[in-house]
Coordinates of N, CA and C in Angstrom, one line a residue:
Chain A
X7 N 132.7 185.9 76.6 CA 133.6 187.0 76.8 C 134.0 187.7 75.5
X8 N 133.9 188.8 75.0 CA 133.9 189.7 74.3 C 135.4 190.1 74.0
X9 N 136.1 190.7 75.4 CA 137.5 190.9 74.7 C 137.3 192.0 75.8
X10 N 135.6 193.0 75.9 CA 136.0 194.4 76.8 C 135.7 194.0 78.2
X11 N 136.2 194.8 79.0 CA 136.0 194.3 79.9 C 135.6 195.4 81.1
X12 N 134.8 195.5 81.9 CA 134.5 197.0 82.3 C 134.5 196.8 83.8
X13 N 134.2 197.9 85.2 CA 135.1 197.5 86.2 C 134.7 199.0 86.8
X14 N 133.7 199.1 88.0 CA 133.1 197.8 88.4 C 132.0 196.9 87.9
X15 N 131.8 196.0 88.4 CA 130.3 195.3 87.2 C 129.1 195.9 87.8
X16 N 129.2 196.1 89.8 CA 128.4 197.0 90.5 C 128.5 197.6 90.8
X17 N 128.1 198.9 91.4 CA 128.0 200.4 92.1 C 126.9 200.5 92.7
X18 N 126.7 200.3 94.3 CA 126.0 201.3 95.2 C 126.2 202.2 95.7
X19 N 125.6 203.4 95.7 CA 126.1 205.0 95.8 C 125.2 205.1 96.4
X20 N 125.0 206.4 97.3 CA 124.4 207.1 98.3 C 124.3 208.9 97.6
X21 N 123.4 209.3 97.1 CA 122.7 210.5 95.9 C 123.9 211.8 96.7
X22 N 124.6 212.0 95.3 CA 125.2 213.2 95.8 C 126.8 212.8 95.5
X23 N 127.1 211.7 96.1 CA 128.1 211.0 95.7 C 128.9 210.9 94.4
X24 N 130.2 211.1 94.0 CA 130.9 210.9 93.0 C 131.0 209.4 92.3
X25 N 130.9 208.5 90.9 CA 131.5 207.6 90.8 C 132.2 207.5 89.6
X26 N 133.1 206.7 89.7 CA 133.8 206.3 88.7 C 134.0 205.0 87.8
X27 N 133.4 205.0 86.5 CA 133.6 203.4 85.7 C 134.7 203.4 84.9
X28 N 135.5 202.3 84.6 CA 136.3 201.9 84.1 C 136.2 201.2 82.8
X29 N 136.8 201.3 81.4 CA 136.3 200.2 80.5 C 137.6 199.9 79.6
X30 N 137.9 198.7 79.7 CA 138.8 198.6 78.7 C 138.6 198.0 77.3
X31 N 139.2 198.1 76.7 CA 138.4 197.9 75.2 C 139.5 196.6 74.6
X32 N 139.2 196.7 73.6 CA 140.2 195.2 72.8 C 140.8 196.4 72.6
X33 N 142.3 196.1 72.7 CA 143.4 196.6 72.5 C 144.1 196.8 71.3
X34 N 143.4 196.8 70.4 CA 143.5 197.5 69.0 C 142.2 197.8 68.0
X35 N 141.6 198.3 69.1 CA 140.3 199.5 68.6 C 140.5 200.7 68.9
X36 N 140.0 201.3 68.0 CA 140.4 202.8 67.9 C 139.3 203.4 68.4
X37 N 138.3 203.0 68.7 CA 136.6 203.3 69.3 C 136.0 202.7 70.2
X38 N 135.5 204.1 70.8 CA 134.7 203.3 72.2 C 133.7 203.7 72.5
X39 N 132.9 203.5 73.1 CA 131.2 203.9 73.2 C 130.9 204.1 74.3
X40 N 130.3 204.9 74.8 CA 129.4 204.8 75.7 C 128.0 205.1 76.0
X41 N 127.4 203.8 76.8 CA 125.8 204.0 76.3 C 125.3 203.7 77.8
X42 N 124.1 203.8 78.1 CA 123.3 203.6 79.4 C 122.2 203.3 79.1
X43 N 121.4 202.3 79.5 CA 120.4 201.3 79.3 C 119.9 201.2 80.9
X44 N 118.5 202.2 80.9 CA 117.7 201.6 82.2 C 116.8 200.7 81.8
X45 N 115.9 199.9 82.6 CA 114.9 198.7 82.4 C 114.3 199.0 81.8
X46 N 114.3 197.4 81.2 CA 112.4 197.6 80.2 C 113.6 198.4 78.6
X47 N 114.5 199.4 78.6 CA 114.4 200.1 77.5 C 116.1 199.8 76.9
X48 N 116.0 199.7 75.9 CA 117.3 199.9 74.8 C 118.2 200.7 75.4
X49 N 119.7 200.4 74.5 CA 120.8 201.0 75.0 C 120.6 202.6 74.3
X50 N 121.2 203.8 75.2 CA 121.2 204.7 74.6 C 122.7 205.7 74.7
X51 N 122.8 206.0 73.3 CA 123.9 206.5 73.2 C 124.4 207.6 73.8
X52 N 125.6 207.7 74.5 CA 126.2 208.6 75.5 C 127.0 209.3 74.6
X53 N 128.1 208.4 74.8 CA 129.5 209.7 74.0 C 130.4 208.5 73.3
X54 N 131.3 209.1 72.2 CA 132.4 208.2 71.8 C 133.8 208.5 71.5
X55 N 134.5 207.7 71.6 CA 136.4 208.3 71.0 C 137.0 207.9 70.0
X56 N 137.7 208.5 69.2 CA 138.5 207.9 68.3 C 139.7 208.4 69.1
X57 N 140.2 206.7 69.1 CA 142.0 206.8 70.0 C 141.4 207.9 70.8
X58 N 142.3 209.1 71.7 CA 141.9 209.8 72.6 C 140.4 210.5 72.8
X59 N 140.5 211.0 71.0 CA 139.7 212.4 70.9 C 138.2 212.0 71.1
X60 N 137.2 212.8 72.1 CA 135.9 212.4 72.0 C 135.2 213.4 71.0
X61 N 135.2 212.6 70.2 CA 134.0 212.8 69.3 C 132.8 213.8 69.1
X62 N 132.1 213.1 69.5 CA 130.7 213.3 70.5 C 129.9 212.9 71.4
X63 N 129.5 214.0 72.1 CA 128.6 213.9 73.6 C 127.1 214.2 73.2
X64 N 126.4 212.6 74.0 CA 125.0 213.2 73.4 C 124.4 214.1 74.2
X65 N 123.1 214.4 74.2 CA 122.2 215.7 75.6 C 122.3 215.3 76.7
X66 N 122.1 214.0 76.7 CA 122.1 212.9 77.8 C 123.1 212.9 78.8
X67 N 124.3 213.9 78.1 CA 125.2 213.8 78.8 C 125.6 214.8 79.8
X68 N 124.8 215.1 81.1 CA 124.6 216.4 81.2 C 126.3 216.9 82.1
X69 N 126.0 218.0 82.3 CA 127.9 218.9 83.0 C 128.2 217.7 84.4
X70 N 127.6 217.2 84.7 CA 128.0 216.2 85.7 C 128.5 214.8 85.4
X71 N 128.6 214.4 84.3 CA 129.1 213.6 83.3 C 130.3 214.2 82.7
X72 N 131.4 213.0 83.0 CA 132.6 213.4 81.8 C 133.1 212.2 81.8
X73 N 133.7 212.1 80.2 CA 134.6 210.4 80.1 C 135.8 211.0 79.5
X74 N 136.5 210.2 79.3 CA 138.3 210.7 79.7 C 138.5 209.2 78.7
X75 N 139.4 209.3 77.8 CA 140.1 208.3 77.1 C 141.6 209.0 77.1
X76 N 142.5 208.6 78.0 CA 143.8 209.8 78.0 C 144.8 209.1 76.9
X77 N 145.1 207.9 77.0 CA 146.1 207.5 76.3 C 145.5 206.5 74.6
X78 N 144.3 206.9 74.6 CA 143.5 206.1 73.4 C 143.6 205.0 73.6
X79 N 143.3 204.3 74.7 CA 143.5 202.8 75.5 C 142.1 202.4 76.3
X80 N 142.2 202.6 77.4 CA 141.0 202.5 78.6 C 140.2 203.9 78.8
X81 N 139.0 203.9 79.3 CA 138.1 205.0 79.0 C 138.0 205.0 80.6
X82 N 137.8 206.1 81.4 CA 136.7 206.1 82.2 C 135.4 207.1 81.7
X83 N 134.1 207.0 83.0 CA 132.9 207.4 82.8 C 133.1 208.0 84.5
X84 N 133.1 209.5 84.3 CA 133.0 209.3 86.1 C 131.5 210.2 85.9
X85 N 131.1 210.1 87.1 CA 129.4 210.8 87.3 C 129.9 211.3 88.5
X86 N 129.3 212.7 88.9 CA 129.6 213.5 89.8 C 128.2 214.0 90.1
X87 N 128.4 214.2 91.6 CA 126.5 214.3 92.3 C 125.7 213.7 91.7
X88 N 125.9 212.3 91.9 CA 124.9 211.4 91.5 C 123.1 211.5 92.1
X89 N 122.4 211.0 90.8 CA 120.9 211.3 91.5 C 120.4 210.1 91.4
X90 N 119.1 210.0 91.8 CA 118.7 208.5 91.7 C 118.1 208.6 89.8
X91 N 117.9 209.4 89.5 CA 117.6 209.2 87.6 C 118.7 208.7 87.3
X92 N 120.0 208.6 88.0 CA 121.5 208.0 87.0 C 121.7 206.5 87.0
X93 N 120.8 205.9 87.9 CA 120.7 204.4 88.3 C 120.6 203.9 86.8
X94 N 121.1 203.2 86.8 CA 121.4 202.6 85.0 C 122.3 201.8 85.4
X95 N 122.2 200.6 83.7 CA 123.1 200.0 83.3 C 124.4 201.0 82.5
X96 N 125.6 201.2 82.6 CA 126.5 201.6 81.4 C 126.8 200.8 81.1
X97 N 127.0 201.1 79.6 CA 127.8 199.8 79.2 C 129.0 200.4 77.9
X98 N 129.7 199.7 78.1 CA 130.7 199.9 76.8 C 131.0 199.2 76.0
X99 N 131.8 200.0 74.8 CA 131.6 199.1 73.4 C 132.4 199.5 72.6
X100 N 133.6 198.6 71.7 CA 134.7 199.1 70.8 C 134.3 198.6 69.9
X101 N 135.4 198.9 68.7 CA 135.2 198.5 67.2 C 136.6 199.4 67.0
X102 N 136.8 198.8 65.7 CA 138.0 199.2 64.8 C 137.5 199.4 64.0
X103 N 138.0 200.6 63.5 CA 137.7 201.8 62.5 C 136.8 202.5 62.7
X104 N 135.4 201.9 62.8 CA 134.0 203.3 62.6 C 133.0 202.3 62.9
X105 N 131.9 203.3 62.9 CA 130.3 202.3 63.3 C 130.4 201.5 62.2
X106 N 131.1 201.3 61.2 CA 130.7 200.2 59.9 C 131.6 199.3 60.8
X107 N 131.9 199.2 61.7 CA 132.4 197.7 62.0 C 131.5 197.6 63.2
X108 N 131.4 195.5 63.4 CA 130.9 195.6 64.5 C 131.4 195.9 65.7
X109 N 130.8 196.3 66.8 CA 131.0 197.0 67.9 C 130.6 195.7 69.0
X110 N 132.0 195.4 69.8 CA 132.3 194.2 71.2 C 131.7 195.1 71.9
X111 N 130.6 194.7 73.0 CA 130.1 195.3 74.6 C 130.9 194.4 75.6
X112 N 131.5 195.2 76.2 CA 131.3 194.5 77.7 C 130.3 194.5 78.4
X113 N 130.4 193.7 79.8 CA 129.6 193.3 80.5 C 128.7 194.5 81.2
X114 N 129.0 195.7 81.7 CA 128.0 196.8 81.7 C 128.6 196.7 83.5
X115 N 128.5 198.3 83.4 CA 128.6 198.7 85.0 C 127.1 198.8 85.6
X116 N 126.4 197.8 86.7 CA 125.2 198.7 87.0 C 125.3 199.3 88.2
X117 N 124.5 200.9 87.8 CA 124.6 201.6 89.4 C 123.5 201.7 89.8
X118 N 123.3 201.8 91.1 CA 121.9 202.1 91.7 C 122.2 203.0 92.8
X119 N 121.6 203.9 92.5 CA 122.2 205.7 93.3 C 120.4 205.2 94.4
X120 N 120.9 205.3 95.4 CA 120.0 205.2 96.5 C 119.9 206.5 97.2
Chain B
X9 N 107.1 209.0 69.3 CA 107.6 207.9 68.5 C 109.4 207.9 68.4
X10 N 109.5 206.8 68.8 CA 110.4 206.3 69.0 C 111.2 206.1 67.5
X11 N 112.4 206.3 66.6 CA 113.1 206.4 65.5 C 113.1 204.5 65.2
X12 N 113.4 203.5 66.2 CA 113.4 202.2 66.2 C 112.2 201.5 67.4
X13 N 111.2 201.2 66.1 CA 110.6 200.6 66.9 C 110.4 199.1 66.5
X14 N 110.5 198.3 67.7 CA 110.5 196.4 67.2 C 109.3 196.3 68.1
X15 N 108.8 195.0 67.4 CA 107.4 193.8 67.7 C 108.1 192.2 67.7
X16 N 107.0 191.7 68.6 CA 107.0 192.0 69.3 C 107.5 192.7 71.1
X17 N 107.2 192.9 71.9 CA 108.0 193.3 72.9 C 108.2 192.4 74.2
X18 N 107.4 191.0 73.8 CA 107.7 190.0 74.5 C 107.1 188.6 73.6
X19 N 108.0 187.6 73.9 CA 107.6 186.7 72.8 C 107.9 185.2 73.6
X20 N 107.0 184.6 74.0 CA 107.2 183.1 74.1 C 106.8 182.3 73.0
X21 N 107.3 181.2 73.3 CA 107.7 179.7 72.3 C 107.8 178.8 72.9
X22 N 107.6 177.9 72.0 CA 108.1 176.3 72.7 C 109.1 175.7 72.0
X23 N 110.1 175.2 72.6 CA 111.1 174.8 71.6 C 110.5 174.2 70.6
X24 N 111.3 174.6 69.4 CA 111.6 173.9 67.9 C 110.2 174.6 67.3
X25 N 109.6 175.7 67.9 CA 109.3 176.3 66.8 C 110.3 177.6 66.2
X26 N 109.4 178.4 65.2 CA 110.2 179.2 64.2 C 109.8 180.8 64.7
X27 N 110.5 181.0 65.3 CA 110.0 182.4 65.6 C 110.8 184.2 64.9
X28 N 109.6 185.0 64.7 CA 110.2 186.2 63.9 C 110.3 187.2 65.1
X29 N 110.9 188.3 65.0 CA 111.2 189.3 65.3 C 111.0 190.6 64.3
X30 N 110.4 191.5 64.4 CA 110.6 192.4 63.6 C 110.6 194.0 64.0
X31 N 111.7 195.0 63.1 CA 112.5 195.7 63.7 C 111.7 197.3 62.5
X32 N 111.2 198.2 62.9 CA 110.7 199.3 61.9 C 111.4 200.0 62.1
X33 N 112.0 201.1 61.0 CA 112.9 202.3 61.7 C 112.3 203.6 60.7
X34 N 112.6 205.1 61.1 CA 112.0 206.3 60.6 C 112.9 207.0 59.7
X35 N 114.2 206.8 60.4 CA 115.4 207.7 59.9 C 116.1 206.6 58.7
X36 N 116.8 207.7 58.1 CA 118.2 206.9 57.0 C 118.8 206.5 57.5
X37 N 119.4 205.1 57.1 CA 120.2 205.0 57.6 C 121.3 204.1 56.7
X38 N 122.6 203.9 57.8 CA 123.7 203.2 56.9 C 123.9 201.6 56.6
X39 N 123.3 201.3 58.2 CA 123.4 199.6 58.5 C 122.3 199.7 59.8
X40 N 122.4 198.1 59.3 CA 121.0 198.0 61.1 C 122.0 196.4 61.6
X41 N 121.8 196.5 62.7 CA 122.7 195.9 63.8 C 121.4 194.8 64.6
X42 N 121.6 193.8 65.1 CA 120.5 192.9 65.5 C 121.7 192.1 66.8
X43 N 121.4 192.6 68.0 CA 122.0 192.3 69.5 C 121.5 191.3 70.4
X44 N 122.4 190.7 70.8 CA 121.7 189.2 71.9 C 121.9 190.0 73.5
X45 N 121.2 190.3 73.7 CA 121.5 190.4 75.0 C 121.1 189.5 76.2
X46 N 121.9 188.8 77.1 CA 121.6 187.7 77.6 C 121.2 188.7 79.2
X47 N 120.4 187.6 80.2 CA 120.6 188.6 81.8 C 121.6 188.6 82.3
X48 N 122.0 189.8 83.0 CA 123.3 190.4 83.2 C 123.7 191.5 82.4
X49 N 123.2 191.2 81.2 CA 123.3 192.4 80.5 C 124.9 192.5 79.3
X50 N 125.5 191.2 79.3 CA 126.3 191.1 78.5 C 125.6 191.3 76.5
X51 N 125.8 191.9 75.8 CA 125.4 192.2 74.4 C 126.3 191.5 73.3
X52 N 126.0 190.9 72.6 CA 126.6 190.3 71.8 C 126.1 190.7 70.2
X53 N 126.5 190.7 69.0 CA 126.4 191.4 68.3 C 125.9 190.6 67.4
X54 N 124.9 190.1 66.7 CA 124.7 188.9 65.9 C 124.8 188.9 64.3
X55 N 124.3 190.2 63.7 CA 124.1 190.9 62.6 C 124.6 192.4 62.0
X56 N 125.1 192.7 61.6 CA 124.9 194.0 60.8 C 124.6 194.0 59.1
X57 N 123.6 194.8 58.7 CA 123.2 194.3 57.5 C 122.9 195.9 57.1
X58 N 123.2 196.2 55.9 CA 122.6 197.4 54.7 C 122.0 196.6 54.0
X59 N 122.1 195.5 53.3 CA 121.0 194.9 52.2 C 120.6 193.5 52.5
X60 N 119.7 193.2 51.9 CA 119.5 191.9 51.6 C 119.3 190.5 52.9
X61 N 120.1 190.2 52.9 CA 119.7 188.6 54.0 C 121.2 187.9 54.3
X62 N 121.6 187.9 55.3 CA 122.5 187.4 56.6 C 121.8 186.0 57.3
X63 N 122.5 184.7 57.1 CA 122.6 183.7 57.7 C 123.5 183.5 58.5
X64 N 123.3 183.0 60.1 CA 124.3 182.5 60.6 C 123.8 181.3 61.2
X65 N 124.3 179.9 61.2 CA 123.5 179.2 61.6 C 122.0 179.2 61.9
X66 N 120.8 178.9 62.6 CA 119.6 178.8 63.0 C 119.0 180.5 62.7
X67 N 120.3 181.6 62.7 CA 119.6 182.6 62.5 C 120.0 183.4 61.6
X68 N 118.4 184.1 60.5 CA 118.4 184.7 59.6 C 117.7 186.2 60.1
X69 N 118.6 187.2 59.3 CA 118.3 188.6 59.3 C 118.1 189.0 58.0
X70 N 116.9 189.7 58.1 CA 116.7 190.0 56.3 C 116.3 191.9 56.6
X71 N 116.6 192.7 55.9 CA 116.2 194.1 55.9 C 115.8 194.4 54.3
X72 N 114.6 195.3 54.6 CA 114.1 196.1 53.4 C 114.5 197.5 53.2
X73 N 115.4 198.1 52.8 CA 115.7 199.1 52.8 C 114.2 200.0 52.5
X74 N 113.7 199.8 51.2 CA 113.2 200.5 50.6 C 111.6 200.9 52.1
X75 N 111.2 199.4 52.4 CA 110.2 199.2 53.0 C 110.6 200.0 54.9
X76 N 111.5 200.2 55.0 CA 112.6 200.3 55.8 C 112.0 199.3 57.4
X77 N 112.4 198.2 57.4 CA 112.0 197.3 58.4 C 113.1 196.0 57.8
X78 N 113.7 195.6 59.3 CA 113.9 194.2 59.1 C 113.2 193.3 59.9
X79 N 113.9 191.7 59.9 CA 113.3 191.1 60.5 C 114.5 189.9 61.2
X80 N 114.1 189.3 62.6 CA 115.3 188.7 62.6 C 114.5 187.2 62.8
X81 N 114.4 186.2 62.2 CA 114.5 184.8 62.4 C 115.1 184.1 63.0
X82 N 114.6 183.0 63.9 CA 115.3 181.9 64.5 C 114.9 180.7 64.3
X83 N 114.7 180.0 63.7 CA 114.9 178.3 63.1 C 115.0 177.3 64.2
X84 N 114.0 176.4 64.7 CA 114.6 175.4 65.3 C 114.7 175.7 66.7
X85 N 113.9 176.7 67.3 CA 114.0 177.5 68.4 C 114.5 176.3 69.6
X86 N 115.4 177.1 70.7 CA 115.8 176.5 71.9 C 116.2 177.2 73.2
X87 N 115.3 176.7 74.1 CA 115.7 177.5 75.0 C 117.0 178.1 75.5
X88 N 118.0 178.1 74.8 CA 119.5 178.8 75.5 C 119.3 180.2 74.6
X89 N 118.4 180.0 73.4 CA 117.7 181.3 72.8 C 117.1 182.2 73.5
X90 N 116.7 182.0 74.6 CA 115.5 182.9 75.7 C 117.2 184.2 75.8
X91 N 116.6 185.3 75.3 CA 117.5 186.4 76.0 C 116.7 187.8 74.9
X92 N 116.9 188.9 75.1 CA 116.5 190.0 74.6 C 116.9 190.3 73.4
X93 N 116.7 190.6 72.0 CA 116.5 191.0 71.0 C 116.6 192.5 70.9
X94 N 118.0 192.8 70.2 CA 117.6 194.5 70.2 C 117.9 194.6 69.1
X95 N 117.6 195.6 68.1 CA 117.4 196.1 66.6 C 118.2 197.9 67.2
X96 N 119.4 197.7 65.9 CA 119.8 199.2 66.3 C 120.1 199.6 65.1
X97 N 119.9 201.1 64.7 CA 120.4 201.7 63.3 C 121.7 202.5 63.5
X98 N 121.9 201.9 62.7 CA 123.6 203.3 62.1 C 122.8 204.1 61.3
X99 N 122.2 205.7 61.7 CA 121.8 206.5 61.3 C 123.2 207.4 60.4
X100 N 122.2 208.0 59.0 CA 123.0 208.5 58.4 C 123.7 209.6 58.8
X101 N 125.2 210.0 58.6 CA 125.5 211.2 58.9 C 125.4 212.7 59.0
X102 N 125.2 213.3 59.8 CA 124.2 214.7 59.8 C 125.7 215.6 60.8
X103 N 126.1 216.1 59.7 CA 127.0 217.6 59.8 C 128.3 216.5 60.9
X104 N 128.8 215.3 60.4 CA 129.7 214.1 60.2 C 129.3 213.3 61.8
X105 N 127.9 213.4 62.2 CA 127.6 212.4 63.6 C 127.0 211.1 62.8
X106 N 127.4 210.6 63.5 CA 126.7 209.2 62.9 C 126.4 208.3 64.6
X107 N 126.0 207.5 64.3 CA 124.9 207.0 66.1 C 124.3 205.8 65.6
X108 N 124.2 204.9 66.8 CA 123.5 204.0 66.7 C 122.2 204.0 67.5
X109 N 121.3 204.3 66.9 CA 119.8 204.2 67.8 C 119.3 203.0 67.9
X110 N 118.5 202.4 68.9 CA 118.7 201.3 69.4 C 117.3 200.6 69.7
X111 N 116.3 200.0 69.4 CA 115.3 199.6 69.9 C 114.9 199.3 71.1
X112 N 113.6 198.8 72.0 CA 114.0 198.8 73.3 C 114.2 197.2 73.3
X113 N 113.8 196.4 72.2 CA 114.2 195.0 72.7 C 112.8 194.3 72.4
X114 N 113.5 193.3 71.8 CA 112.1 191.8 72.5 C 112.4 191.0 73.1
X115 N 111.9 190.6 74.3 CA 112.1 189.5 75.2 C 111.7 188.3 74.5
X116 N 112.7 187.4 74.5 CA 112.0 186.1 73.8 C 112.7 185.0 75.0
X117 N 111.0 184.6 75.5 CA 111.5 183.4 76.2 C 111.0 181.9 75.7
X118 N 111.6 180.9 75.3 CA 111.7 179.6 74.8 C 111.9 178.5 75.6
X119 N 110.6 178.0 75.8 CA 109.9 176.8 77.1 C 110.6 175.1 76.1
X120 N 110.8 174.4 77.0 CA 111.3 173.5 76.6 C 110.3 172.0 76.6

């Protein structure tokens, strides 16, 4: 156990559907990550926060994607009209200060948009 | 072409041998990161290195900057070892983004 903790660990959706992930981070990181890892392939980077402010959104992230850190605490990831391409692992990931530190994952939300 | 590319992309063993990992990258970068990922998908972080060579018990991380490739070693191989291998870079800053690009992994499974 890492410290983050993410919620749900699964998601079955039906295409079209709204969902919502949860991640909580160690509680005195100022950073949070978000990445999505389908099979077979490496994690890839989404978006990140320092305390509230997001940072940056990668392409990846298209207008049906939005993450929310409101109080620079817990993050969500909601996906709106889900497709079957969004079937992935998410997963998240803190660190205190900046990418020069290392970065805790939680356990990873997986969805499978049916 | 992928910015992080690792070899191999699947790797068996038998316990108590010595097995390498190796990680090539294209871009600049600041640090390179070396991840356990077990099934389930939990990531654990093993390494981050800018120079030179990182021991942690059974496992050694060495990077060439210049040559730009690292490598990750395991000593003494054992099957609780069997889990995925991922190589990620802290690419250098471009107009203040910085990112970790990520390898897709090597499967290393360790027969007992």
């Amino acid at each position: 156990d890492t410290g983050v903790s993410q919620d749900p660990r699964h998601k079955i959706t039906k295409r079209g559907q709204n969902v919502t992930f949860r991640c909580d981070p160690i509680s005195e990181h100022n950073r949070l990550y978000w990445y999505r890892q389908t099979l077979g392939q490496g994690p890839e980077f989404l978006t990140y926060f320092q305390n509230e402010a997001q940072l940056e959104k990668s392409r990846l992230l298209s207008d049906r994607f939005s993450a929310e850190r409101p109080k620079g605490s817990f993050s969500t990831l909601e996906i709106q009209r889900t497709e079957q391409g969004d079937s992935a692992m998410y997963l998240c990931a803190s660190s205190f200060r900046g990418f020069q530190e290392t970065q805790y994952f939680g356990p990873g939300t997986r969805l499978l948009v049916l | 072409k992928n910015e992080v590319e690792q070899s191999p992309q699947n790797l068996t063993a038998q316990e108590g041998e010595f097995i390498t990992i190796n990680c090539s990258y294209s871009v600049g970068i600041s640090a390179l990161h070396w991840l356990q990922q077990h099934p389930g998908g939990g990531i654990v972080s093993l390494f981050m290195l800018s120079s030179g060579k990182k021991k942690h018990g059974r496992l050694i991380a060495t990077i060439n900057i210049q040559e730009k490739h690292s490598s990750l070693h395991i000593t003494a191989s054992h099957p609780r070892d069997s889990a995925v291998y991922i190589c990620a870079v802290r690419t250098l800053p471009q107009g203040g983004s910085e990112k970790l690009v990520f390898g897709k992994g090597t499967k290393l499974t360790v027969n007992p």
